[in-house]
Each structure stands twice: as structure tokens, then as C-alpha cells.
């Protein structure tokens, strides 16, 4: 039976539909959505855009014909500072991000400089360089990056 009028269907209790439910408009709810379809991350699926869950309840979506978990986007935060003999630099992830890695490089015009420290610091990354005693009059550059999620 097909309904082709512009009227709403309302129910004061549960409605159970045996088969597919299609909407040409947006579907909204004032509660939660329960997804009972269980799939395996990495297995084939069709069509793209389906939403399911794995056995542990983690949301999966069908992307390019394969079930995939949501991926966090990585953001690289960078900072550069100059200094004599011991240039150092630090950079922090934003408050809503978490540092997951980092690193840095040291540079000096005559290339006699080396990285002595590269460590996590609070929610960011810190590096320390050593330009050597001979080059206390040449600026060294410390460039640091933090990988944030």
C-alpha cells in the first residue's frame, strides 16, 4: 500500500516496519539512534554511506566499498625560534587536541649544531639545540613540531 498525500503519520507508541523505510527529507529525533547492524572493520560493503557498528559498538561507515572506523584528523603545530649557543623551541596543541608525537630540527649557517633534546612537554613538544662553544656569536634556529589529534 502506498501513501501519496502530504499528511503526516503520527503514532503515540512504537511503529514497526517490516522492510525498508525511505525518506526524501531529513530524519530527526529528540532521542538517540540505535544502530543494530553489525559489520567488521575492513570488510566489503555497499552502498557507500551506510552506517553500522562493530561487535564492541564502535561506529563504522561504508567508505569506498569498505567498512571503516572514524579516523581522527592529525594537525601539525609548528614553531621556530632563534638563539645563540642553546636555541630551543616549544609548541602546544590546542586545548581540545592531544599531543601524540613530535620532533624538531636545528640549523645554523655553518651547520655546526645538533639536536640535544626532543621530548613531549605538557600537551605539546619541546626541542633543545647545541650550537657549540665556537659559535656563540652565530644564531641557531630551533624548529619544533607537535602532532596533535
Coordinates of C-alpha atoms in Angstrom, one line a residue:
X1 CA 0.0 0.0 0.0
X2 CA 1.5 3.4 -1.0
X3 CA 0.5 6.7 0.6
X4 CA 0.9 9.6 -1.7
X5 CA -0.6 12.5 0.2
X6 CA 1.1 15.3 2.1
X7 CA -0.2 14.3 5.5
X8 CA 1.9 13.3 8.5
X9 CA 1.8 9.8 10.1
X10 CA 1.7 10.0 13.8
X11 CA 1.8 7.3 16.4
X12 CA 1.7 7.6 20.2
X13 CA 3.7 4.4 20.6
X14 CA 6.2 2.3 18.6
X15 CA 5.9 1.7 14.9
X16 CA 7.4 -1.4 13.4
X17 CA 8.0 -1.6 9.7
X18 CA 8.8 -4.9 8.1
X19 CA 11.1 -3.7 5.2
X20 CA 12.9 -0.5 4.3
X21 CA 11.9 2.9 5.4
X22 CA 12.8 5.7 3.0
X23 CA 12.7 9.4 3.4
X24 CA 13.2 12.1 0.8
X25 CA 13.8 14.6 3.6
X26 CA 15.8 14.8 6.7
X27 CA 15.2 12.3 9.6
X28 CA 15.3 13.8 13.1
X29 CA 14.9 12.5 16.6
X30 CA 14.7 14.0 20.0
X31 CA 16.4 10.9 21.4
X32 CA 19.2 8.6 20.4
X33 CA 19.5 6.4 17.3
X34 CA 20.0 2.7 17.8
X35 CA 22.0 1.1 15.1
X36 CA 21.7 -2.7 15.2
X37 CA 23.6 -3.5 12.0
X38 CA 26.9 -5.2 12.9
X39 CA 29.8 -5.2 10.5
X40 CA 33.5 -5.9 10.5
X41 CA 36.1 -3.1 10.1
X42 CA 37.8 -3.7 6.7
X43 CA 35.1 -5.9 5.2
X44 CA 33.3 -5.1 2.0
X45 CA 30.0 -3.1 2.0
X46 CA 27.6 -1.4 -0.4
X47 CA 26.4 1.3 -0.9
X48 CA 28.8 3.9 0.3
X49 CA 27.3 6.0 3.2
X50 CA 25.8 3.1 5.2
X51 CA 26.3 3.3 9.0
X52 CA 26.8 0.3 11.2
X53 CA 28.7 -0.8 14.3
X54 CA 31.3 -3.4 15.1
X55 CA 30.9 -6.0 17.8
X56 CA 32.0 -3.6 20.5
X57 CA 29.6 -0.8 19.5
X58 CA 32.2 1.4 17.6
X59 CA 30.5 3.3 14.8
X60 CA 31.5 2.1 11.2
X61 CA 30.7 3.7 7.9
X62 CA 30.8 2.3 4.4
X63 CA 33.6 4.3 2.6
X64 CA 34.7 3.3 -0.9
X65 CA 33.1 -0.1 -0.5
X66 CA 34.8 -0.9 2.8
X67 CA 33.6 -0.7 6.4
X68 CA 35.8 1.9 8.2
X69 CA 36.0 3.3 11.8
X70 CA 36.1 7.1 12.0
X71 CA 39.6 8.5 11.9
X72 CA 40.8 11.4 13.8
X73 CA 42.4 14.2 11.8
X74 CA 46.0 14.9 12.7
X75 CA 47.1 18.5 12.9
X76 CA 50.8 19.6 12.9
X77 CA 51.5 22.6 15.0
X78 CA 54.9 24.3 14.4
X79 CA 57.1 26.9 15.9
X80 CA 60.6 28.3 15.2
X81 CA 62.9 30.3 17.5
X82 CA 66.4 31.6 17.2
X83 CA 69.1 31.9 19.8
X84 CA 72.8 31.8 20.5
X85 CA 74.5 28.5 21.6
X86 CA 71.4 26.8 23.0
X87 CA 68.4 27.7 20.8
X88 CA 65.2 25.9 21.9
X89 CA 61.6 26.0 20.9
X90 CA 58.3 24.6 22.1
X91 CA 54.8 24.3 20.6
X92 CA 51.5 23.3 22.2
X93 CA 48.4 21.5 20.8
X94 CA 45.1 23.4 21.2
X95 CA 43.1 22.7 24.4
X96 CA 40.7 20.4 22.5
X97 CA 43.6 18.4 21.0
X98 CA 46.0 15.8 22.4
X99 CA 49.7 15.6 21.5
X100 CA 50.6 12.2 20.1
X101 CA 54.1 12.9 18.8
X102 CA 56.5 15.5 17.7
X103 CA 60.1 16.3 16.7
X104 CA 62.3 19.1 15.5
X105 CA 65.4 20.2 13.6
X106 CA 68.3 22.6 14.3
X107 CA 70.0 24.8 11.8
X108 CA 72.9 27.2 11.8
X109 CA 74.7 28.9 8.9
X110 CA 77.9 26.8 9.2
X111 CA 75.9 23.6 10.1
X112 CA 77.8 23.0 13.4
X113 CA 74.7 22.5 15.5
X114 CA 72.9 19.4 16.8
X115 CA 69.6 18.4 18.4
X116 CA 70.2 17.5 22.1
X117 CA 66.6 17.1 23.3
X118 CA 63.3 16.3 21.7
X119 CA 60.6 15.5 24.3
X120 CA 56.9 15.8 25.0
X121 CA 56.1 18.8 27.2
X122 CA 52.7 19.2 28.8
X123 CA 50.3 19.0 25.8
X124 CA 53.0 19.8 23.2
X125 CA 56.6 19.3 22.2
X126 CA 60.0 20.8 23.2
X127 CA 63.4 20.7 21.5
X128 CA 66.8 22.0 22.6
X129 CA 69.8 22.5 20.2
X130 CA 73.5 23.0 20.9
X131 CA 75.5 25.3 18.6
X132 CA 78.8 24.6 20.3
X133 CA 81.2 27.0 22.1
X134 CA 82.9 28.1 18.9
X135 CA 79.7 29.5 17.5
X136 CA 78.4 31.6 20.4
X137 CA 78.1 34.6 18.0
X138 CA 76.0 32.8 15.3
X139 CA 72.3 32.5 15.7
X140 CA 71.0 29.0 15.6
X141 CA 67.4 28.1 14.6
X142 CA 65.3 25.6 16.5
X143 CA 62.2 24.4 14.6
X144 CA 59.8 22.2 16.5
X145 CA 56.5 20.4 15.6
X146 CA 53.8 18.6 17.5
X147 CA 51.5 16.1 16.1
X148 CA 48.0 16.7 17.6
X149 CA 44.8 14.8 17.4

